[in-house]
Coordinates of C-alpha atoms in Angstrom, one line a residue:
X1 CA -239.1 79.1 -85.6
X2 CA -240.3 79.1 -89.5
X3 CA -243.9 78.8 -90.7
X4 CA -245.0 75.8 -91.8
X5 CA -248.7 76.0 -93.4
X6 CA -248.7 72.1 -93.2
X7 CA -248.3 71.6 -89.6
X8 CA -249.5 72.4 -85.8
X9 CA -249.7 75.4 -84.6
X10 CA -248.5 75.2 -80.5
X11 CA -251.4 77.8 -79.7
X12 CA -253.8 75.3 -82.0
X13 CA -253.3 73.0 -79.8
X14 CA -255.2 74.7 -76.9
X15 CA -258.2 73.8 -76.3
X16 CA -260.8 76.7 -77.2
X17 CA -263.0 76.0 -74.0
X18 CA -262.8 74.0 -70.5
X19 CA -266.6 72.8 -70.1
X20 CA -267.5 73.4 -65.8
X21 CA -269.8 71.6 -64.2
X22 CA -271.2 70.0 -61.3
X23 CA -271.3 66.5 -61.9
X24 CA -275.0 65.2 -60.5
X25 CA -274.6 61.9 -58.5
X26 CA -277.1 59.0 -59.6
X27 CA -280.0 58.6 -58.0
X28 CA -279.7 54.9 -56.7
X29 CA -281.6 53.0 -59.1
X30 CA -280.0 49.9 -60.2
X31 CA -280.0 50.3 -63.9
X32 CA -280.4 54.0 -64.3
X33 CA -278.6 56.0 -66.7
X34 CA -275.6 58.6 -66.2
X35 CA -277.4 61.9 -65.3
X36 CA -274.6 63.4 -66.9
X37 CA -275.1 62.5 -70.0
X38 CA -277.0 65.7 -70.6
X39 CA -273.6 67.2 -70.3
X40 CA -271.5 65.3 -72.6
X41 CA -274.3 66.1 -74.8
X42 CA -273.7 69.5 -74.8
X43 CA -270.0 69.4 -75.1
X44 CA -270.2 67.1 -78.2
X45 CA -272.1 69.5 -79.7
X46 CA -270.4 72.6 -78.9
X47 CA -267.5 70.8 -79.9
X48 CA -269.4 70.6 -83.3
X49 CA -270.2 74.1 -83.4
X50 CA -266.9 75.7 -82.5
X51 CA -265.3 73.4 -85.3
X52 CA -267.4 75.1 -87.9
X53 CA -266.5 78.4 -86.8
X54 CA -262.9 78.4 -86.7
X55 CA -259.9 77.0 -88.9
X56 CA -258.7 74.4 -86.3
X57 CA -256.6 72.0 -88.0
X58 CA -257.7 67.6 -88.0
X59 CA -256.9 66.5 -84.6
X60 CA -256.5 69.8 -82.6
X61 CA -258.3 69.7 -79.2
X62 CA -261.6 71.9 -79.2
X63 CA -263.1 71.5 -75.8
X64 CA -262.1 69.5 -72.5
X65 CA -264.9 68.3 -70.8
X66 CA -263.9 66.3 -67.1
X67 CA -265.4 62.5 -66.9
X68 CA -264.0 61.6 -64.0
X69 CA -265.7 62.3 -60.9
X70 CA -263.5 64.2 -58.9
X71 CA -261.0 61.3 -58.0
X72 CA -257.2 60.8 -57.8
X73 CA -254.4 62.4 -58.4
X74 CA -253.7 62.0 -61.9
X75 CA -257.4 63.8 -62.6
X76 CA -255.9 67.0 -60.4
X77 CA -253.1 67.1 -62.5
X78 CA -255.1 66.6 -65.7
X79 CA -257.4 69.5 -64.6
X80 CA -254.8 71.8 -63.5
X81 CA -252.8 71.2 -67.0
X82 CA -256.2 72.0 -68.6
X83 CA -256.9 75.1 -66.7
X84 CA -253.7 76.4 -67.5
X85 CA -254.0 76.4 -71.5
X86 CA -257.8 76.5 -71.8
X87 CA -259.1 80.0 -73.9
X88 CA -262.5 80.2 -72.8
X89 CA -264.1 78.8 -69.4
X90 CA -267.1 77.9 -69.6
X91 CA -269.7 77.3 -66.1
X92 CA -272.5 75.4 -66.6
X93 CA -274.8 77.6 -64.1
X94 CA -277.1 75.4 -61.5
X95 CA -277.6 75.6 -57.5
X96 CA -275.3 72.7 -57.4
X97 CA -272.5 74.3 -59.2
X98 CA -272.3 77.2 -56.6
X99 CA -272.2 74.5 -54.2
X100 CA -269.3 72.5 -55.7
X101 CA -265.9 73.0 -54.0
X102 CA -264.2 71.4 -57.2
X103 CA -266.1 73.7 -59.4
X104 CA -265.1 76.7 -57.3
X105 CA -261.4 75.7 -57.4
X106 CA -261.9 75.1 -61.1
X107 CA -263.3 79.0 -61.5
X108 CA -260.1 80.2 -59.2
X109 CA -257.5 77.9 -60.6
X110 CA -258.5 79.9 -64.0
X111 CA -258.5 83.2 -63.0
X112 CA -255.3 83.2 -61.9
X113 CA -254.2 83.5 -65.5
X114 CA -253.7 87.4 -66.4
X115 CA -256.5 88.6 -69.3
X116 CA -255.8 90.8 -72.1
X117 CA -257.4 92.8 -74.5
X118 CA -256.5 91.7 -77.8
X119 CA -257.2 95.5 -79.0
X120 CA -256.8 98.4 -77.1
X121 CA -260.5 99.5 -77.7
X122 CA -261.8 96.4 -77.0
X123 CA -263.8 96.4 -73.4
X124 CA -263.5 92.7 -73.3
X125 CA -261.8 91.5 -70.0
X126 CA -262.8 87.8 -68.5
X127 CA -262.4 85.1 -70.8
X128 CA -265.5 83.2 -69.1
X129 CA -268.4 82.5 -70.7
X130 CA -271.3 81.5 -68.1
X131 CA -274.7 79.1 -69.5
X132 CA -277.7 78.7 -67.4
X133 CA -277.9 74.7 -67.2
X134 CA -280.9 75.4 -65.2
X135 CA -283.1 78.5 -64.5
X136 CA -281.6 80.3 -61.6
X137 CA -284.6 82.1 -61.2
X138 CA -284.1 84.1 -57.9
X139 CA -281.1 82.6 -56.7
X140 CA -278.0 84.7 -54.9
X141 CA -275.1 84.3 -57.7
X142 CA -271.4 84.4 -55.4
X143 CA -269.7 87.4 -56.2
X144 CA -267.3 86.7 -58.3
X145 CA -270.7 85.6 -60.9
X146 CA -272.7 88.6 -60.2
X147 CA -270.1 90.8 -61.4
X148 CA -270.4 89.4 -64.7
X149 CA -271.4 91.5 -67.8
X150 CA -273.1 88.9 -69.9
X151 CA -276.0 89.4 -71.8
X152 CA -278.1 85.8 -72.4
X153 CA -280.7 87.7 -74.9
X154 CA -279.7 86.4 -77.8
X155 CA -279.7 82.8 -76.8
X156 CA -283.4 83.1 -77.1
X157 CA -286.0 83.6 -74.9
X158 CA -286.8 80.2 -73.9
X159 CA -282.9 79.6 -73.1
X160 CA -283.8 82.9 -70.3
X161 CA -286.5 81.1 -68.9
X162 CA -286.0 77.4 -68.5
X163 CA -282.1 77.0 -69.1
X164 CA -280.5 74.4 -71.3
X165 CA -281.0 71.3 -69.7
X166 CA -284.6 71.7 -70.4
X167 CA -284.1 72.5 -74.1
X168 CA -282.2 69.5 -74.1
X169 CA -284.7 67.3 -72.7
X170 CA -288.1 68.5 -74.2
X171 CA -288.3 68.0 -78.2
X172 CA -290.4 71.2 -77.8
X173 CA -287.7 73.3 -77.9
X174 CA -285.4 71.9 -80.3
X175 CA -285.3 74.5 -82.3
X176 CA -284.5 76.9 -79.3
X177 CA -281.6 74.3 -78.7
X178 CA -280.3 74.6 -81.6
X179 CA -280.3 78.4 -81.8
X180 CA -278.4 78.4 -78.2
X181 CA -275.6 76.5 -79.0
X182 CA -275.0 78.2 -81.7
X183 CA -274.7 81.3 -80.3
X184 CA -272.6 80.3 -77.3
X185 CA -270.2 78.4 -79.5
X186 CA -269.9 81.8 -81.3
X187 CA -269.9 83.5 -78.1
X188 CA -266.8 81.3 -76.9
X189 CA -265.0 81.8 -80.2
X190 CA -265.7 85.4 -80.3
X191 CA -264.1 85.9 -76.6
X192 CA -261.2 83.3 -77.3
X193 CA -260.5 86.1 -80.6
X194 CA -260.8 89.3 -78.4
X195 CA -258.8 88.3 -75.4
X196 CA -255.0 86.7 -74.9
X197 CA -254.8 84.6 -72.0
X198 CA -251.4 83.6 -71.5
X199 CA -250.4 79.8 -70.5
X200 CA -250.0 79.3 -67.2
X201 CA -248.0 77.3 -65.0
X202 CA -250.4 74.5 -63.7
X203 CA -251.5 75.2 -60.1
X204 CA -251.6 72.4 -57.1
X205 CA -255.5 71.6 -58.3
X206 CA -256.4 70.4 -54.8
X207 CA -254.9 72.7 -52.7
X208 CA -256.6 76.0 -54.0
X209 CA -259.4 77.7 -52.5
X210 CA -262.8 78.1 -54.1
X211 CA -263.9 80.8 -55.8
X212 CA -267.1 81.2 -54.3
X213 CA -268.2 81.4 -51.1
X214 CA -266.6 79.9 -48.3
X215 CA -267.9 76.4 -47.1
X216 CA -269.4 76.2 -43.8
X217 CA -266.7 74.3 -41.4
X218 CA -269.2 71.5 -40.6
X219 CA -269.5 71.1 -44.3
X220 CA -265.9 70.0 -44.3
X221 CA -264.0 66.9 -43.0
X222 CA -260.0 67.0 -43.4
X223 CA -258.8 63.5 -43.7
X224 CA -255.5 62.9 -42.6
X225 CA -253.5 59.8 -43.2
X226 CA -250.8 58.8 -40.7
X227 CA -249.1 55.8 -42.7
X228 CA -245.2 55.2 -44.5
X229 CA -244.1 56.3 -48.0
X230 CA -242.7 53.3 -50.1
X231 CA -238.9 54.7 -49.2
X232 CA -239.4 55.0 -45.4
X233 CA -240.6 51.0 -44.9
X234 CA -239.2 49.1 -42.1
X235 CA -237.0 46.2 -43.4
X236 CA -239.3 43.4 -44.2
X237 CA -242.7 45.0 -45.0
X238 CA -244.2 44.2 -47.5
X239 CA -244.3 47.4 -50.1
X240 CA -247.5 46.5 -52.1
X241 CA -249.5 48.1 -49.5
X242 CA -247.7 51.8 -50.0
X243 CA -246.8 54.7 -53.2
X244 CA -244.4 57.4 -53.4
X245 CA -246.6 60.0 -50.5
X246 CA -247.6 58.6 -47.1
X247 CA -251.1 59.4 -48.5
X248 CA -251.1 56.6 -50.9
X249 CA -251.6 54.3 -48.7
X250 CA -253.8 50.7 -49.4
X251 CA -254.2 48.9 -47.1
X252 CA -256.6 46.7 -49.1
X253 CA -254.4 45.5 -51.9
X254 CA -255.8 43.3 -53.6
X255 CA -259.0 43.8 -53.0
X256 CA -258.6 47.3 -53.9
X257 CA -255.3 48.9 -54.9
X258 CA -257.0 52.8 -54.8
X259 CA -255.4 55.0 -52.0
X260 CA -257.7 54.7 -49.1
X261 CA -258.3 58.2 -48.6
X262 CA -259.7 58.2 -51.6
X263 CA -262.3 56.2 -50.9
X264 CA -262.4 57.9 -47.7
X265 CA -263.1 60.8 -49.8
X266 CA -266.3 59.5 -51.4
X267 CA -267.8 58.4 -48.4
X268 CA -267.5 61.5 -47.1
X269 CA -269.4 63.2 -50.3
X270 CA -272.0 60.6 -50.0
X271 CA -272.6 62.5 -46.7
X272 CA -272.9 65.3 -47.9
X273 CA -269.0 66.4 -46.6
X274 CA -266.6 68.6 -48.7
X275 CA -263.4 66.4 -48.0
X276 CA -259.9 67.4 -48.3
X277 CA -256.7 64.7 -47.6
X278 CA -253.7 65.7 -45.8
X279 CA -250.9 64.0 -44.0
X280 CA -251.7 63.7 -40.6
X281 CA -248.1 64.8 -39.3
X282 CA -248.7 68.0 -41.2
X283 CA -252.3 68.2 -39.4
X284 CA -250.9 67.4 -36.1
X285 CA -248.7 70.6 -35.7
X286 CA -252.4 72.6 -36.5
X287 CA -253.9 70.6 -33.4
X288 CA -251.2 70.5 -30.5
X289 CA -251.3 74.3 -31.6
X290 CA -254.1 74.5 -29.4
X291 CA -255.8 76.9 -32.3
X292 CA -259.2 76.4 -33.1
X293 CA -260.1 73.4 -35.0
X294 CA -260.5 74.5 -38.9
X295 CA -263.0 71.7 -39.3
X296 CA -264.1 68.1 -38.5
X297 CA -261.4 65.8 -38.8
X298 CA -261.0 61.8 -40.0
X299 CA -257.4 60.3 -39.2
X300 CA -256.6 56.9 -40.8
X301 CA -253.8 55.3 -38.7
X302 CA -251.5 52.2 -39.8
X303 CA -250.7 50.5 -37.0
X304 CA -246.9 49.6 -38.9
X305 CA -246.2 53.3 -39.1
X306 CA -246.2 53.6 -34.9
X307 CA -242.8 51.5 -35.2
X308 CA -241.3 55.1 -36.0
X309 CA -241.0 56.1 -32.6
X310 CA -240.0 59.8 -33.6
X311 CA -243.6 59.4 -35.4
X312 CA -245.2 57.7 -32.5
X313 CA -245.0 60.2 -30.3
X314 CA -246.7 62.7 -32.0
X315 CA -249.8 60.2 -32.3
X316 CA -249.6 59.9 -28.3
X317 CA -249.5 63.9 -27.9
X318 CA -252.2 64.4 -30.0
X319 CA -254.1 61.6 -27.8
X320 CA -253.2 63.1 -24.8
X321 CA -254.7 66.4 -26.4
X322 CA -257.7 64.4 -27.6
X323 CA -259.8 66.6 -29.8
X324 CA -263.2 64.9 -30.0
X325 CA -263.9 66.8 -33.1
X326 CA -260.9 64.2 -35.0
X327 CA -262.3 60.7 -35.1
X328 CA -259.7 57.6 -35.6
X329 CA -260.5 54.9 -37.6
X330 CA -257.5 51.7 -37.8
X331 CA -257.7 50.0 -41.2
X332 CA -255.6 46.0 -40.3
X333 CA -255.6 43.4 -43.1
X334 CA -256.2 40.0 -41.8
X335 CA -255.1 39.1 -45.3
X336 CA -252.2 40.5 -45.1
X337 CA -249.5 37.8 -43.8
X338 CA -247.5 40.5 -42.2
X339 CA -250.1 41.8 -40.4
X340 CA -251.3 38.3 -39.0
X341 CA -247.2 37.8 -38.1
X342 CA -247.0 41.3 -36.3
X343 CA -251.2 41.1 -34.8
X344 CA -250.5 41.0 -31.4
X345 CA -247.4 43.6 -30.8
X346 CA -248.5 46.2 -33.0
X347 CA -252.5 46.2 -31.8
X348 CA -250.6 46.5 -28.4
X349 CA -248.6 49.4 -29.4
X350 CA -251.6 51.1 -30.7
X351 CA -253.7 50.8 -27.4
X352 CA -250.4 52.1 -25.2
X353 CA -250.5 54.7 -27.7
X354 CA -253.9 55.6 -28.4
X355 CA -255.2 55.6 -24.7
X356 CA -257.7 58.4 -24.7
X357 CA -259.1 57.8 -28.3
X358 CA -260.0 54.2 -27.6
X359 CA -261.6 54.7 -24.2
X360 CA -263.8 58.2 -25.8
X361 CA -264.5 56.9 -29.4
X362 CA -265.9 53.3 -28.4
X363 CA -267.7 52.3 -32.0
X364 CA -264.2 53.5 -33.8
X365 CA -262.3 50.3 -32.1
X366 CA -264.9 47.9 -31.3
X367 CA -262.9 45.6 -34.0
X368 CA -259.7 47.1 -33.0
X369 CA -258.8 43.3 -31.7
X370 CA -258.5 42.4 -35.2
X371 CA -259.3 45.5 -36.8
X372 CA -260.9 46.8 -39.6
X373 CA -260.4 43.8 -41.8
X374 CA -261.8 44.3 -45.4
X375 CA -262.7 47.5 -47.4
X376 CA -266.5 46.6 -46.5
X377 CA -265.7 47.2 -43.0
X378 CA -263.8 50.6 -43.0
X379 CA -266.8 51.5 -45.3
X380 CA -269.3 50.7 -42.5
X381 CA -267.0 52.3 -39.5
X382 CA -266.5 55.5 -41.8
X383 CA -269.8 57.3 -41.6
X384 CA -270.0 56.6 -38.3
X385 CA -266.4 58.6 -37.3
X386 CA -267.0 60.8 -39.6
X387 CA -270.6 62.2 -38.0
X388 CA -269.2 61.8 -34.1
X389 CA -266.2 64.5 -35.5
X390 CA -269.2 66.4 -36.9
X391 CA -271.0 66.6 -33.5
X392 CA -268.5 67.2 -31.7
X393 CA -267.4 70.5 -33.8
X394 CA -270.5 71.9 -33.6
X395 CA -270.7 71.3 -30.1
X396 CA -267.4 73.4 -29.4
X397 CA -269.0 76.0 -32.1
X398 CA -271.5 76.3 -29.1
X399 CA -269.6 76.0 -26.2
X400 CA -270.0 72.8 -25.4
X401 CA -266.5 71.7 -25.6
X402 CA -265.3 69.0 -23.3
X403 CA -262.1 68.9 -21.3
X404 CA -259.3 67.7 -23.7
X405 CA -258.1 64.5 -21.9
X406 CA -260.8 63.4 -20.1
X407 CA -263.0 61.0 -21.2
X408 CA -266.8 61.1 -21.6
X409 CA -268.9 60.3 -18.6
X410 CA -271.1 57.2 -18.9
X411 CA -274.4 57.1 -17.6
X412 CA -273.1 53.9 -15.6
X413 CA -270.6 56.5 -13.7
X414 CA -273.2 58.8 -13.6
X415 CA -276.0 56.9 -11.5
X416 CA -272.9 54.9 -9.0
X417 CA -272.2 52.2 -11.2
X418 CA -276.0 51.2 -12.2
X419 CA -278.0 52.8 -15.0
X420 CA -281.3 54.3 -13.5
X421 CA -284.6 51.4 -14.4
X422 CA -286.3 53.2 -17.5
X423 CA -290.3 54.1 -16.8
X424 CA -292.5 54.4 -19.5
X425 CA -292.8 58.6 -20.4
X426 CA -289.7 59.4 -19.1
X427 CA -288.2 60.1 -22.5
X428 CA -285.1 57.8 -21.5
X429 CA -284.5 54.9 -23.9
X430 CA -285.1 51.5 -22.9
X431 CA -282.9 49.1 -21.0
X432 CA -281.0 46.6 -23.5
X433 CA -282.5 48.2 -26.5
X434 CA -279.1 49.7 -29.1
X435 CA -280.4 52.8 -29.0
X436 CA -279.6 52.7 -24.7
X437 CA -276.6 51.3 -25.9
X438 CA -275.3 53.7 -28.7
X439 CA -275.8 57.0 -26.2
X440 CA -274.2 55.1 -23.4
X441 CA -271.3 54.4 -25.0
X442 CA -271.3 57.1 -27.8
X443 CA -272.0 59.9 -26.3
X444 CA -274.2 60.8 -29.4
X445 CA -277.8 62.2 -29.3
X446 CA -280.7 59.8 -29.6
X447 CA -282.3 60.2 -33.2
X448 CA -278.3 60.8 -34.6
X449 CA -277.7 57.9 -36.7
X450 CA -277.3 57.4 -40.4
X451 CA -280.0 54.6 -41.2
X452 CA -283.6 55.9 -41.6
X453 CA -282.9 58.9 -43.2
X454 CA -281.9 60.7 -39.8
X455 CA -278.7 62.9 -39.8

């Protein structure tokens, strides 16, 4: 290795700092900008000001700011490659940060990497600079934040109070704007110069824990996928629908070639879920366990992958266990030509197969004659399966656990075969009306459904 005062430097090209945050959803109105544009805001201009501050040569990375909303695999890999050569990390501070499982893996998959000293008399040890995005005010930091030794003072005393985003926003404060990213780009270059963070080897992004508190269980839903790799096909099916993992599955191709869990995935976050995807063989051997359940679960079957009768029969032991707190939800393209060939022997071998979870989980296979047909569809079913797994975790949580097997009691069977006539004041929903309907066959309390703002 010789010196070369003309060219790259490999350390150079580390980014300085890895920009956290929690990325704010939009707020529904058709038209309305990106509420994170705040954010890239911020980054440009620390960017900016870490440039001015160092010697980084034309074309070296300064920052890393992720854009991409928490999706797919090649963003895990991106993030972990990131986290490994970053300096500095930098946490944007907000109530929704501590609340992001992403930003928590983020904060863990970073401090996995060993921190020196860069002197021995130096007392510098993190290489994490935290911002207040927002006031915290009174707000219980997670450990791992509170035991932080970072002084905000001279950021200014309107940084203190009202946090950056409302520098940002209000001309007001410009000046105080100014001032605070100034001294935080200093403050990043100024840690990045006292500490040596080795490189590290990226980290399987997805499958780290948070750094921060633990979630709830009923704040999680582990979707499973029970489906074929590319090289395990049965002669003649078509491979368009299928990747390189079993989770890769899309069933929707053309209409949409992104794995279904995936959008399994945001659905679930638009219900306020912390999702994770699995393969459901690998979750099977947790439920016939008979542990308990980690958290509410979300299986998405392919009817073509019961042909493995090894496979199959796993599927028809965890049916015979029947864990109410998995839902099952059968994704069949009527646009796909080999699924209109193979309709009528493979929806068979699902309902010899799937006995218990298609008498007990009613709304999940109402279309399971020609199943879920378009991506619109297993969007609609989702949020439904996905809330019944819900309920019925917390009900175990409380004791209320059902016989694993059995199937839910009607209130046909209950009253000999006739439902009792509803009076006015009983508190028992009408006769005919869906809400009648929905308990009777859902086994779900009245008031529990997703439209009107309920659940």
């Amino acid at each position: 290795m010789y010196d070369d005062p003309g060219g790259w430097d490999e350390d150079a090209a580390r980014p300085y700092f890895f920009l956290s945050y929690a990325h704010t959803p939009r707020a529904g109105t058709r038209g309305a900008g990106d509420p994170n544009h705040w954010v890239s805001k911020l980054y440009d201009d620390l960017c900016e000001a870490v440039l001015q501050l160092t010697d980084l040569p034309d074309g070296a990375p300064v920052g890393f700011m992720d854009q991409s909303m928490h999706q797919g695999t090649l963003w895990a890999k991106r993030l972990s490659q990131e986290l490994a050569t970053c300096r500095v990390f930098v946490p944007l501070y907000s109530p929704r940060y501590f609340n992001s499982l992403a930003c928590g893996q983020e904060w863990y998959s970073f401090t996995q990497r060993p921190v020196y000293p860069e002197r021995s008399t130096s007392e510098q040890s993190s290489g994490i600079v935290p911002v207040l995005w927002v006031a915290m005010g009174n707000y219980q930091l997670p450990e791992v934040a509170s035991q932080l030794q970072f002084n905000h003072s001279s950021f200014g005393p309107d940084y203190a109070a009202e946090g950056l985003y409302a520098l940002m926003k209000l001309s007001y404060f410009r000046t105080s704007y100014e001032l605070a990213v100034h001294r935080l780009a200093k403050r990043i270059v100024d840690v990045a110069e006292a500490t040596v963070i080795p490189v590290g080897r990226p980290l399987d992004f997805q499958a780290q824990p948070s750094a921060f508190k633990a979630l709830a269980p009923t704040k999680q839903l582990r979707i499973s996928v029970f489906s074929y790799r590319q090289s395990e096909l049965p002669e003649g099916r078509n491979p368009d629908y299928y990747g390189p993992r079993r989770v890769d599955w899309h069933p929707y191709q053309p209409q949409s070639a992104r794995p279904l869990a995936e959008h399994a995935m945001r659905l679930a976050k638009q219900l306020g879920f912390h999702p994770s995807i699995h393969e459901f063989d690998q979750e099977a051997e947790e439920i016939l366990s008979n542990g308990e359940p980690a958290a509410p679960g979300l299986v998405l079957l392919d009817r073509w992958a019961l042909r493995d009768e090894e496979r199959r029969e796993i599927v028809a032991r965890f049916d015979r266990t029947n864990p109410p707190w998995v839902s099952v939800l059968e994704p069949w393209n009527t646009s796909d030509a080999d699924c209109v060939e193979q309709d009528r022997p493979l929806s068979e071998l699902s309902a010899t197969t799937l006995k218990f979870k298609r008498r007990e989980a009613k709304p999940s296979f109402q279309e399971d004659a020609a199943g879920l047909a378009t991506l619109e569809d297993f969007e609609d079913a989702l949020p439904r399966a996905a809330m019944r797994a819900k309920y019925a975790f917390e009900d175990r949580s409380r004791g209320g656990q059902t016989r694993p097997g059995a199937p839910k009691p009607s209130l046909r069977e209950a009253f000999g075969g006739e439902p009792r006539p509803w009076r006015p004041g009983t508190g028992r929903s009408e006769p005919g009306s869906q809400e009648a309907a929905r308990v009777e066959e859902d086994g779900l309390p009245p008031g529990a459904g997703l439209g009107g703002g309920e659940a």
